[in-house]
Short mmCIF file of C-alpha atoms in Angstrom, two decimals:
data_model
loop_
_atom_site.label_atom_id
_atom_site.label_comp_id
_atom_site.label_asym_id
_atom_site.label_seq_id
_atom_site.Cartn_x
_atom_site.Cartn_y
_atom_site.Cartn_z
CA UNK A 1 -7.62 -32.47 16.00
CA UNK A 2 -10.19 -34.56 14.11
CA UNK A 3 -10.09 -32.69 10.82
CA UNK A 4 -8.98 -34.15 7.52
CA UNK A 5 -7.97 -31.58 4.93
CA UNK A 6 -7.76 -32.32 1.25
CA UNK A 7 -8.03 -30.53 -2.09
CA UNK A 8 -10.18 -31.30 -5.12
CA UNK A 9 -10.68 -29.78 -8.55
CA UNK A 10 -8.81 -27.19 -10.54
CA UNK A 11 -6.58 -24.70 -8.87
CA UNK A 12 -7.54 -21.05 -8.91
CA UNK A 13 -5.96 -19.09 -11.70
CA UNK A 14 -4.92 -15.45 -11.90
CA UNK A 15 -3.56 -12.99 -9.42
CA UNK A 16 -6.04 -13.62 -6.63
CA UNK A 17 -8.21 -11.03 -8.36
CA UNK A 18 -7.81 -8.41 -5.77
CA UNK A 19 -9.70 -9.33 -2.68
CA UNK A 20 -7.65 -12.26 -1.52
CA UNK A 21 -9.74 -14.60 -3.58
CA UNK A 22 -13.15 -13.12 -2.81
CA UNK A 23 -13.77 -11.91 -6.34
CA UNK A 24 -14.56 -14.38 -9.07
CA UNK A 25 -13.95 -12.50 -12.31
CA UNK A 26 -16.19 -13.38 -15.17
CA UNK A 27 -19.08 -14.54 -13.02
CA UNK A 28 -19.01 -13.33 -9.47
CA UNK A 29 -21.44 -10.51 -9.59
CA UNK A 30 -24.07 -11.03 -12.15
CA UNK A 31 -26.30 -13.25 -10.21
CA UNK A 32 -29.79 -14.61 -9.64
CA UNK A 33 -33.12 -13.78 -8.07
CA UNK A 34 -34.05 -10.80 -6.00
CA UNK A 35 -36.03 -11.46 -2.85
CA UNK A 36 -39.31 -11.48 -4.74
CA UNK A 37 -38.09 -13.93 -7.38
CA UNK A 38 -37.71 -17.67 -7.39
CA UNK A 39 -37.01 -20.87 -9.22
CA UNK A 40 -39.26 -23.55 -10.62
CA UNK A 41 -38.62 -25.92 -7.71
CA UNK A 42 -39.09 -23.44 -4.91
CA UNK A 43 -42.36 -25.05 -3.86
CA UNK A 44 -40.70 -28.41 -3.40
CA UNK A 45 -37.90 -26.86 -1.39
CA UNK A 46 -40.39 -25.12 0.89
CA UNK A 47 -41.64 -28.62 1.75
CA UNK A 48 -38.09 -29.61 2.65
CA UNK A 49 -37.86 -33.02 4.25
CA UNK A 50 -34.43 -33.85 5.69
CA UNK A 51 -32.84 -37.21 5.07
CA UNK A 52 -32.33 -39.56 8.01
CA UNK A 53 -29.98 -37.85 10.43
CA UNK A 54 -26.91 -39.67 11.73
CA UNK A 55 -23.69 -39.00 13.57
CA UNK A 56 -20.63 -38.79 11.40
CA UNK A 57 -18.02 -36.62 9.76
CA UNK A 58 -19.02 -33.13 8.63
CA UNK A 59 -17.80 -32.47 5.08
CA UNK A 60 -17.08 -28.80 4.37
CA UNK A 61 -15.96 -27.41 1.02
CA UNK A 62 -14.11 -24.08 1.05
CA UNK A 63 -11.81 -22.08 -1.19
CA UNK A 64 -8.25 -21.37 -0.09
CA UNK A 65 -9.19 -18.05 1.51
CA UNK A 66 -11.90 -19.62 3.68
CA UNK A 67 -9.70 -22.54 4.73
CA UNK A 68 -8.71 -20.45 7.74
CA UNK A 69 -12.35 -20.35 8.85
CA UNK A 70 -12.73 -24.13 8.71
CA UNK A 71 -9.45 -24.67 10.54
CA UNK A 72 -10.36 -22.18 13.25
CA UNK A 73 -13.75 -23.81 13.75
CA UNK A 74 -12.08 -27.18 14.13
CA UNK A 75 -9.65 -25.71 16.65
CA UNK A 76 -12.47 -24.21 18.69
CA UNK A 77 -14.66 -27.33 18.35
CA UNK A 78 -12.23 -30.26 18.58
CA UNK A 79 -14.98 -32.80 19.21
CA UNK A 80 -16.48 -32.19 15.74
CA UNK A 81 -15.20 -34.63 13.13
CA UNK A 82 -14.53 -32.70 9.93
CA UNK A 83 -13.46 -33.48 6.39
CA UNK A 84 -12.27 -30.11 5.07
CA UNK A 85 -12.05 -30.01 1.28
CA UNK A 86 -10.47 -27.13 -0.62
CA UNK A 87 -11.63 -26.40 -4.16
CA UNK A 88 -11.56 -23.40 -6.49
CA UNK A 89 -14.66 -21.85 -4.93
CA UNK A 90 -16.17 -21.62 -8.42
CA UNK A 91 -13.74 -18.78 -9.10
CA UNK A 92 -13.56 -17.40 -12.63
CA UNK A 93 -16.97 -18.92 -13.37
CA UNK A 94 -15.63 -22.47 -13.25
CA UNK A 95 -19.02 -24.06 -12.38
CA UNK A 96 -17.07 -26.78 -10.58
CA UNK A 97 -19.62 -27.04 -7.77
CA UNK A 98 -22.59 -27.37 -10.13
CA UNK A 99 -20.77 -30.02 -12.17
CA UNK A 100 -19.93 -32.07 -9.09
CA UNK A 101 -23.42 -31.76 -7.64
CA UNK A 102 -24.82 -33.06 -10.94
CA UNK A 103 -22.50 -36.06 -10.62
CA UNK A 104 -23.49 -36.63 -6.99
CA UNK A 105 -27.16 -36.44 -8.00
CA UNK A 106 -26.59 -39.28 -10.47
CA UNK A 107 -24.61 -41.46 -8.07
CA UNK A 108 -26.81 -40.48 -5.09
CA UNK A 109 -23.88 -39.84 -2.78
CA UNK A 110 -20.91 -37.52 -2.28
CA UNK A 111 -22.67 -34.23 -1.52
CA UNK A 112 -20.79 -31.98 0.93
CA UNK A 113 -22.67 -30.81 4.01
CA UNK A 114 -21.63 -27.15 3.71
CA UNK A 115 -20.09 -25.27 0.79
CA UNK A 116 -18.56 -21.83 0.41
CA UNK A 117 -18.73 -20.19 -3.01
CA UNK A 118 -16.98 -17.04 -4.15
CA UNK A 119 -20.04 -16.38 -6.32
CA UNK A 120 -23.41 -15.02 -5.29
CA UNK A 121 -25.40 -16.71 -8.06
CA UNK A 122 -25.38 -20.29 -6.84
CA UNK A 123 -29.11 -20.21 -6.00
CA UNK A 124 -29.78 -19.67 -9.72
CA UNK A 125 -29.21 -23.42 -10.17
CA UNK A 126 -28.89 -24.91 -6.67
CA UNK A 127 -32.51 -24.34 -5.62
CA UNK A 128 -33.90 -25.79 -8.82
CA UNK A 129 -31.54 -28.75 -8.49
CA UNK A 130 -32.73 -29.36 -4.93
CA UNK A 131 -29.19 -29.03 -3.59
CA UNK A 132 -29.48 -26.24 -1.05
CA UNK A 133 -31.64 -26.42 2.08
CA UNK A 134 -34.00 -23.63 3.23
CA UNK A 135 -32.38 -21.93 6.19
CA UNK A 136 -35.25 -19.84 7.54
CA UNK A 137 -37.69 -22.74 8.01
CA UNK A 138 -36.46 -23.73 11.45
CA UNK A 139 -32.74 -24.26 10.93
CA UNK A 140 -31.53 -20.76 11.85
CA UNK A 141 -33.47 -18.46 14.22
CA UNK A 142 -35.04 -15.36 12.70
CA UNK A 143 -33.34 -13.29 15.41
CA UNK A 144 -29.97 -14.41 14.03
CA UNK A 145 -30.95 -13.83 10.41
CA UNK A 146 -32.04 -10.30 11.28
CA UNK A 147 -28.37 -9.41 11.83
CA UNK A 148 -27.42 -9.32 8.13
CA UNK A 149 -26.97 -5.97 6.41
CA UNK A 150 -29.93 -4.63 4.45
CA UNK A 151 -30.31 -6.56 1.20
CA UNK A 152 -27.21 -8.67 1.84
CA UNK A 153 -29.09 -11.95 1.53
CA UNK A 154 -31.12 -10.97 -1.53
CA UNK A 155 -29.00 -13.25 -3.76
CA UNK A 156 -29.90 -16.09 -1.41
CA UNK A 157 -33.64 -15.47 -1.29
CA UNK A 158 -35.96 -17.27 -3.72
CA UNK A 159 -39.75 -16.86 -3.50
CA UNK A 160 -39.32 -15.47 -0.01
CA UNK A 161 -37.27 -18.42 1.26
CA UNK A 162 -33.62 -18.15 2.27
CA UNK A 163 -31.32 -20.75 0.69
CA UNK A 164 -27.83 -19.49 1.53
CA UNK A 165 -26.04 -16.92 3.68
CA UNK A 166 -23.97 -14.04 2.38
CA UNK A 167 -20.42 -14.19 3.72
CA UNK A 168 -19.14 -10.72 2.89
CA UNK A 169 -20.09 -7.52 1.12
CA UNK A 170 -18.27 -5.57 -1.56
CA UNK A 171 -20.09 -2.25 -1.44
CA UNK A 172 -18.43 0.55 -3.38
CA UNK A 173 -16.97 3.70 -1.87
CA UNK A 174 -14.53 6.40 -2.99
CA UNK A 175 -10.91 5.68 -2.03
CA UNK A 176 -8.57 8.67 -2.23
CA UNK A 177 -5.08 9.88 -1.38
CA UNK A 178 -5.72 12.26 1.52
CA UNK A 179 -2.29 13.99 1.63
CA UNK A 180 -2.36 14.69 -2.11
CA UNK A 181 -5.89 16.06 -2.00
CA UNK A 182 -4.82 18.43 0.76
CA UNK A 183 -1.54 19.37 -0.92
CA UNK A 184 -3.23 20.26 -4.20
CA UNK A 185 -6.13 22.05 -2.52
CA UNK A 186 -8.84 19.76 -3.87
CA UNK A 187 -12.12 18.90 -2.17
CA UNK A 188 -13.37 15.33 -2.09
CA UNK A 189 -16.30 15.22 -4.53
CA UNK A 190 -19.74 14.34 -3.22
CA UNK A 191 -21.49 14.33 -6.60
CA UNK A 192 -20.65 12.69 -9.90
CA UNK A 193 -20.68 16.12 -11.50
CA UNK A 194 -17.97 17.26 -9.07
CA UNK A 195 -16.08 14.00 -9.63
CA UNK A 196 -16.00 14.54 -13.40
CA UNK A 197 -14.99 18.18 -13.04
CA UNK A 198 -12.18 17.29 -10.65
CA UNK A 199 -11.02 14.51 -12.95
CA UNK A 200 -10.68 16.97 -15.82
CA UNK A 201 -8.86 19.41 -13.56
CA UNK A 202 -6.42 16.72 -12.41
CA UNK A 203 -5.76 15.76 -16.04
CA UNK A 204 -4.89 19.37 -16.80
CA UNK A 205 -2.93 20.30 -13.66
CA UNK A 206 -1.32 16.95 -12.83
CA UNK A 207 -1.22 14.85 -16.00
CA UNK A 208 -0.62 11.17 -15.38
CA UNK A 209 -2.58 11.08 -12.13
CA UNK A 210 -5.82 9.11 -12.05
CA UNK A 211 -9.28 9.43 -10.54
CA UNK A 212 -10.25 5.84 -11.29
CA UNK A 213 -9.96 2.89 -13.64
CA UNK A 214 -12.23 1.56 -16.36
CA UNK A 215 -9.95 -1.31 -17.29
CA UNK A 216 -11.49 -4.20 -15.38
CA UNK A 217 -14.41 -6.45 -16.23
CA UNK A 218 -16.21 -5.27 -13.11
CA UNK A 219 -16.26 -1.65 -14.30
CA UNK A 220 -20.05 -1.85 -14.79
CA UNK A 221 -20.50 -3.00 -11.20
CA UNK A 222 -18.50 -0.03 -9.88
CA UNK A 223 -19.90 2.74 -12.05
CA UNK A 224 -23.05 1.72 -13.93
CA UNK A 225 -24.57 -0.24 -11.04
CA UNK A 226 -24.00 2.73 -8.74
CA UNK A 227 -25.54 5.04 -11.35
CA UNK A 228 -28.75 2.96 -11.40
CA UNK A 229 -28.27 1.79 -14.96
CA UNK A 230 -31.00 -0.75 -15.72
CA UNK A 231 -28.80 -3.17 -17.62
CA UNK A 232 -29.47 -6.14 -15.37
CA UNK A 233 -32.90 -5.97 -13.75
CA UNK A 234 -33.91 -9.51 -12.79
CA UNK A 235 -37.72 -9.52 -12.56
CA UNK A 236 -38.36 -13.23 -12.07
CA UNK A 237 -36.65 -16.61 -11.71
CA UNK A 238 -36.05 -16.64 -15.46
CA UNK A 239 -36.92 -13.09 -16.49
CA UNK A 240 -34.76 -10.01 -16.99
CA UNK A 241 -35.30 -6.48 -18.23
CA UNK A 242 -32.37 -4.94 -20.09
CA UNK A 243 -32.22 -1.25 -20.93
CA UNK A 244 -28.76 0.19 -21.51
CA UNK A 245 -30.19 3.08 -23.50
CA UNK A 246 -31.74 4.74 -20.46
CA UNK A 247 -30.76 8.22 -19.34
CA UNK A 248 -29.00 6.82 -16.26
CA UNK A 249 -26.85 4.49 -18.37
CA UNK A 250 -25.97 7.16 -20.92
CA UNK A 251 -25.14 9.72 -18.24
CA UNK A 252 -22.57 7.51 -16.53
CA UNK A 253 -21.20 6.18 -19.82
CA UNK A 254 -20.67 9.75 -20.99
CA UNK A 255 -18.87 10.63 -17.76
CA UNK A 256 -16.56 7.65 -18.19
CA UNK A 257 -15.91 8.50 -21.85
CA UNK A 258 -15.04 12.08 -20.96
CA UNK A 259 -12.53 11.04 -18.30
CA UNK A 260 -11.04 8.31 -20.47
CA UNK A 261 -10.51 10.88 -23.21
CA UNK A 262 -8.68 13.12 -20.71
CA UNK A 263 -6.61 10.10 -19.56
CA UNK A 264 -7.88 10.60 -16.01
CA UNK A 265 -9.22 7.03 -16.02
CA UNK A 266 -6.90 4.13 -16.68
CA UNK A 267 -7.79 1.44 -19.23
CA UNK A 268 -5.43 -1.05 -17.57
CA UNK A 269 -6.67 -3.58 -15.07
CA UNK A 270 -5.80 -2.65 -11.51
CA UNK A 271 -4.46 -6.21 -11.20
CA UNK A 272 -2.14 -5.98 -14.18
CA UNK A 273 1.62 -5.64 -13.96
CA UNK A 274 1.31 -2.57 -16.19
CA UNK A 275 -0.92 -0.79 -13.69
CA UNK A 276 1.19 -1.90 -10.75
CA UNK A 277 4.33 -0.55 -12.40
CA UNK A 278 3.05 2.65 -14.02
CA UNK A 279 -0.10 3.78 -12.24
CA UNK A 280 -0.29 2.45 -8.68
CA UNK A 281 1.53 5.50 -7.30
CA UNK A 282 -0.49 7.89 -9.46
CA UNK A 283 -3.90 7.36 -7.89
CA UNK A 284 -5.61 10.45 -6.53
CA UNK A 285 -9.06 8.85 -6.33
CA UNK A 286 -10.44 5.39 -7.08
CA UNK A 287 -14.11 4.37 -6.82
CA UNK A 288 -14.13 0.73 -5.82
CA UNK A 289 -15.35 -1.96 -3.43
CA UNK A 290 -14.66 -2.28 0.27
CA UNK A 291 -11.89 -4.81 -0.32
CA UNK A 292 -9.76 -2.34 -2.30
CA UNK A 293 -8.29 -0.98 0.94
CA UNK A 294 -6.65 -4.14 2.17
CA UNK A 295 -6.20 -6.03 -1.07
CA UNK A 296 -5.11 -3.31 -3.47
CA UNK A 297 -3.68 -0.36 -1.59
CA UNK A 298 -2.19 -2.13 1.40
CA UNK A 299 -1.56 -5.41 -0.40
CA UNK A 300 -0.75 -5.20 -4.12
CA UNK A 301 0.26 -1.53 -4.35
CA UNK A 302 2.10 -1.37 -1.02
CA UNK A 303 0.82 2.19 -0.57
CA UNK A 304 2.42 3.63 2.60
CA UNK A 305 0.30 4.10 5.71
CA UNK A 306 -1.65 7.28 6.44
CA UNK A 307 -2.32 8.07 2.78
CA UNK A 308 -5.48 6.21 1.79
CA UNK A 309 -8.82 7.50 3.04
CA UNK A 310 -12.44 6.59 2.35
CA UNK A 311 -15.38 8.79 1.36
CA UNK A 312 -18.94 7.99 0.34
CA UNK A 313 -19.53 7.09 -3.29
CA UNK A 314 -20.48 10.22 -5.30
CA UNK A 315 -24.14 10.62 -6.20
CA UNK A 316 -25.89 12.54 -8.95
CA UNK A 317 -26.79 16.06 -7.89
CA UNK A 318 -30.35 16.22 -6.65
CA UNK A 319 -30.71 12.45 -6.17
CA UNK A 320 -32.21 11.91 -2.74
CA UNK A 321 -31.73 8.13 -2.81
CA UNK A 322 -28.01 7.31 -2.58
CA UNK A 323 -26.92 4.19 -4.42
CA UNK A 324 -23.70 2.23 -4.67
CA UNK A 325 -22.51 -0.79 -6.64
CA UNK A 326 -21.22 -4.13 -5.44
CA UNK A 327 -18.14 -6.04 -6.59
CA UNK A 328 -18.08 -9.43 -4.98
CA UNK A 329 -19.00 -11.16 -1.78
CA UNK A 330 -19.43 -14.88 -1.32
CA UNK A 331 -22.10 -17.25 -0.04
CA UNK A 332 -22.42 -20.32 2.16
CA UNK A 333 -24.82 -23.11 1.23
CA UNK A 334 -26.10 -25.98 3.36
CA UNK A 335 -26.84 -29.17 1.46
CA UNK A 336 -30.41 -30.44 1.44
CA UNK A 337 -28.87 -33.93 1.36
CA UNK A 338 -26.97 -33.48 4.62
CA UNK A 339 -27.41 -36.20 7.22
CA UNK A 340 -25.72 -33.93 9.77
CA UNK A 341 -27.98 -30.84 9.69
CA UNK A 342 -27.44 -29.89 13.33
CA UNK A 343 -23.64 -29.90 13.01
CA UNK A 344 -23.76 -28.33 9.55
CA UNK A 345 -26.04 -25.51 10.70
CA UNK A 346 -23.83 -24.86 13.72
CA UNK A 347 -20.77 -24.53 11.48
CA UNK A 348 -22.61 -22.40 8.91
CA UNK A 349 -23.85 -20.02 11.60
CA UNK A 350 -20.41 -19.75 13.20
CA UNK A 351 -18.64 -19.19 9.88
CA UNK A 352 -20.87 -16.25 8.98
CA UNK A 353 -21.35 -14.61 12.38
CA UNK A 354 -18.37 -15.37 14.61
CA UNK A 355 -16.26 -12.44 15.75
CA UNK A 356 -13.32 -14.81 16.05
CA UNK A 357 -13.32 -15.31 12.29
CA UNK A 358 -15.53 -12.74 10.58
CA UNK A 359 -14.67 -9.89 12.90
CA UNK A 360 -10.96 -10.53 13.35
CA UNK A 361 -9.66 -12.65 10.48
CA UNK A 362 -11.97 -12.40 7.45
CA UNK A 363 -10.41 -10.59 4.46
CA UNK A 364 -13.69 -8.99 3.34
CA UNK A 365 -16.33 -6.78 4.96
CA UNK A 366 -18.66 -9.16 6.85
CA UNK A 367 -22.27 -9.29 5.69
CA UNK A 368 -23.33 -9.97 9.27
CA UNK A 369 -23.59 -6.50 10.79
CA UNK A 370 -22.38 -7.23 14.37
CA UNK A 371 -19.24 -8.91 12.98
CA UNK A 372 -18.79 -5.99 10.58
CA UNK A 373 -18.55 -3.64 13.57
CA UNK A 374 -15.71 -5.72 14.98
CA UNK A 375 -14.05 -5.91 11.54
CA UNK A 376 -14.26 -2.13 11.11
CA UNK A 377 -12.86 -1.50 14.58
CA UNK A 378 -9.97 -3.83 13.80
CA UNK A 379 -9.22 -2.06 10.51
CA UNK A 380 -9.56 1.39 12.04
CA UNK A 381 -7.13 0.52 14.84
CA UNK A 382 -4.51 -0.80 12.42
CA UNK A 383 -3.06 2.67 11.89
CA UNK A 384 -2.96 2.21 8.11
CA UNK A 385 -5.76 4.49 6.94
CA UNK A 386 -5.98 8.27 6.95
CA UNK A 387 -9.12 9.37 8.77
CA UNK A 388 -12.29 7.47 9.56
CA UNK A 389 -13.14 4.49 7.36
CA UNK A 390 -15.97 3.20 9.52
CA UNK A 391 -18.79 5.58 8.66
CA UNK A 392 -18.43 5.52 4.84
CA UNK A 393 -18.15 1.73 4.65
CA UNK A 394 -20.97 1.08 7.11
CA UNK A 395 -23.28 3.54 5.36
CA UNK A 396 -22.53 2.12 1.92
CA UNK A 397 -23.35 -1.40 3.14
CA UNK A 398 -27.04 -0.42 3.21
CA UNK A 399 -27.00 1.51 -0.10
CA UNK A 400 -26.35 -1.19 -2.71
CA UNK A 401 -28.88 -0.50 -5.46
CA UNK A 402 -31.41 -3.33 -5.73
CA UNK A 403 -32.19 -2.70 -9.41
CA UNK A 404 -29.12 -4.63 -10.51
CA UNK A 405 -30.11 -8.26 -10.16
CA UNK A 406 -28.42 -11.58 -9.65
CA UNK A 407 -28.75 -13.54 -12.87
CA UNK A 408 -27.15 -16.82 -13.84
CA UNK A 409 -25.45 -15.24 -16.86
CA UNK A 410 -22.18 -13.40 -16.30
CA UNK A 411 -22.22 -9.65 -16.77
CA UNK A 412 -18.45 -9.58 -16.39
CA UNK A 413 -18.00 -12.10 -19.21
CA UNK A 414 -20.39 -10.07 -21.37
CA UNK A 415 -18.52 -6.82 -20.68
CA UNK A 416 -15.19 -8.50 -21.39
CA UNK A 417 -16.41 -9.86 -24.72
CA UNK A 418 -18.39 -6.83 -25.85
CA UNK A 419 -17.07 -3.60 -24.37
CA UNK A 420 -13.44 -4.21 -23.39
CA UNK A 421 -12.21 -4.87 -26.96
CA UNK A 422 -13.97 -1.70 -28.12
CA UNK A 423 -12.35 0.38 -25.41
CA UNK A 424 -8.97 -0.98 -26.42
CA UNK A 425 -9.76 0.00 -30.02
CA UNK A 426 -10.67 3.54 -28.98
CA UNK A 427 -14.46 3.29 -29.12
CA UNK A 428 -16.61 5.19 -26.64
CA UNK A 429 -18.74 3.37 -24.08
CA UNK A 430 -21.78 5.37 -25.17
CA UNK A 431 -21.40 4.08 -28.72
CA UNK A 432 -21.22 0.50 -27.44
CA UNK A 433 -24.31 0.61 -25.20
CA UNK A 434 -26.59 -0.93 -27.88
CA UNK A 435 -24.13 -3.75 -28.53
CA UNK A 436 -23.82 -4.33 -24.78
CA UNK A 437 -27.62 -4.55 -24.47
CA UNK A 438 -27.84 -7.04 -27.34
CA UNK A 439 -25.11 -9.16 -25.82
CA UNK A 440 -26.80 -9.23 -22.41
CA UNK A 441 -30.07 -10.25 -24.03
CA UNK A 442 -28.39 -13.00 -26.02
CA UNK A 443 -26.49 -14.39 -23.04
CA UNK A 444 -29.64 -14.31 -20.92
CA UNK A 445 -31.73 -16.12 -23.55
CA UNK A 446 -29.03 -18.78 -23.82
CA UNK A 447 -29.50 -19.41 -20.09
CA UNK A 448 -33.25 -19.68 -20.52
CA UNK A 449 -34.31 -16.16 -19.49
CA UNK A 450 -37.27 -14.29 -20.94
CA UNK A 451 -35.84 -10.91 -21.93
CA UNK A 452 -37.75 -7.62 -21.89
CA UNK A 453 -36.24 -4.50 -23.36
#
């Protein structure tokens, strides 16, 4: 082995945040730049000129969950000299990577060749800083790039140029307890109207049982994103439209308020000891991301096998364009300063597409579609789930609504500061929509965004 493994920076805090470290609460999901948007330095990056290329050690930064990928690559490619560095992955909005890159820019050395981030918003600063190299300008074949799920690389695309690769997806689906649904004679809801009606029925007939949770900071990504609420529409590199007073926002907020009032939705975090102790065995249904299956039900909750099943996310009646939310996913960046582009690109491509890692070992749903098929087959053959999980997860991967953008400011931090305290105090979400909109606008302006409302 020719790998050197070391750790830098602050250790990750919290309970792993549910998807074996894939979720970065407080900043993972509210990200930057749709495919049509860009940054001020995009033109310079499109004229990317590599530094002088040399032989030498490939420096790779990963979080603890992706350490297995780097180690496996080294095992399969023993001739590659690697310096594997573990860091916090920018979890919990630490901005560790950006801080270190700023330091490296001043000293003109120290940049890693390849970096994994738990967050999808790294292009919101990395392109402008000149840190990340364009991948679709000759480094990675277009035939390879065509394998990513629809829209998966939108967070990585600035002014039509690709600056990172999405590692995994966190598309939302409806998880449910199949034996209980059958025992109680309930039908899995296909519309939000049916979901709300069933939630009220459960509250009346089986008090204490839950149809979801509104107690986490990513509640807006599960429910309001899926409902096409225009709270976070990134329209340019530094432009956002915020409208939480729209009919789509109010409709979902009202649904959540109604089910919270009936106590059919929990206000405890699914990662809290309170939920684990008092509610984990009371879940009838739970809208949530693809990683809930392995991380929550099989992992944290220790739900027995053959109980948890997957269905498509409910949709509003009459809506012919299905939409789902997204709660996580990570990205890989290749440094524009790398003097080992050939080796770095080879590792980056392997880490995101290899069946050996993505298909068989990765904790999250791979963004690369061929590897996702292997991943799904592996999960389906495990014997843990009740019924088919493949079709709902695969379908949802192409249904993430594109109207919720990827801004630099943190929607989760905004929700935690603005809405969560109100919920705890008994306020309705509908009543807090104006305050939420103001907070988003203020946070965005602080980060230099032009805000339209």
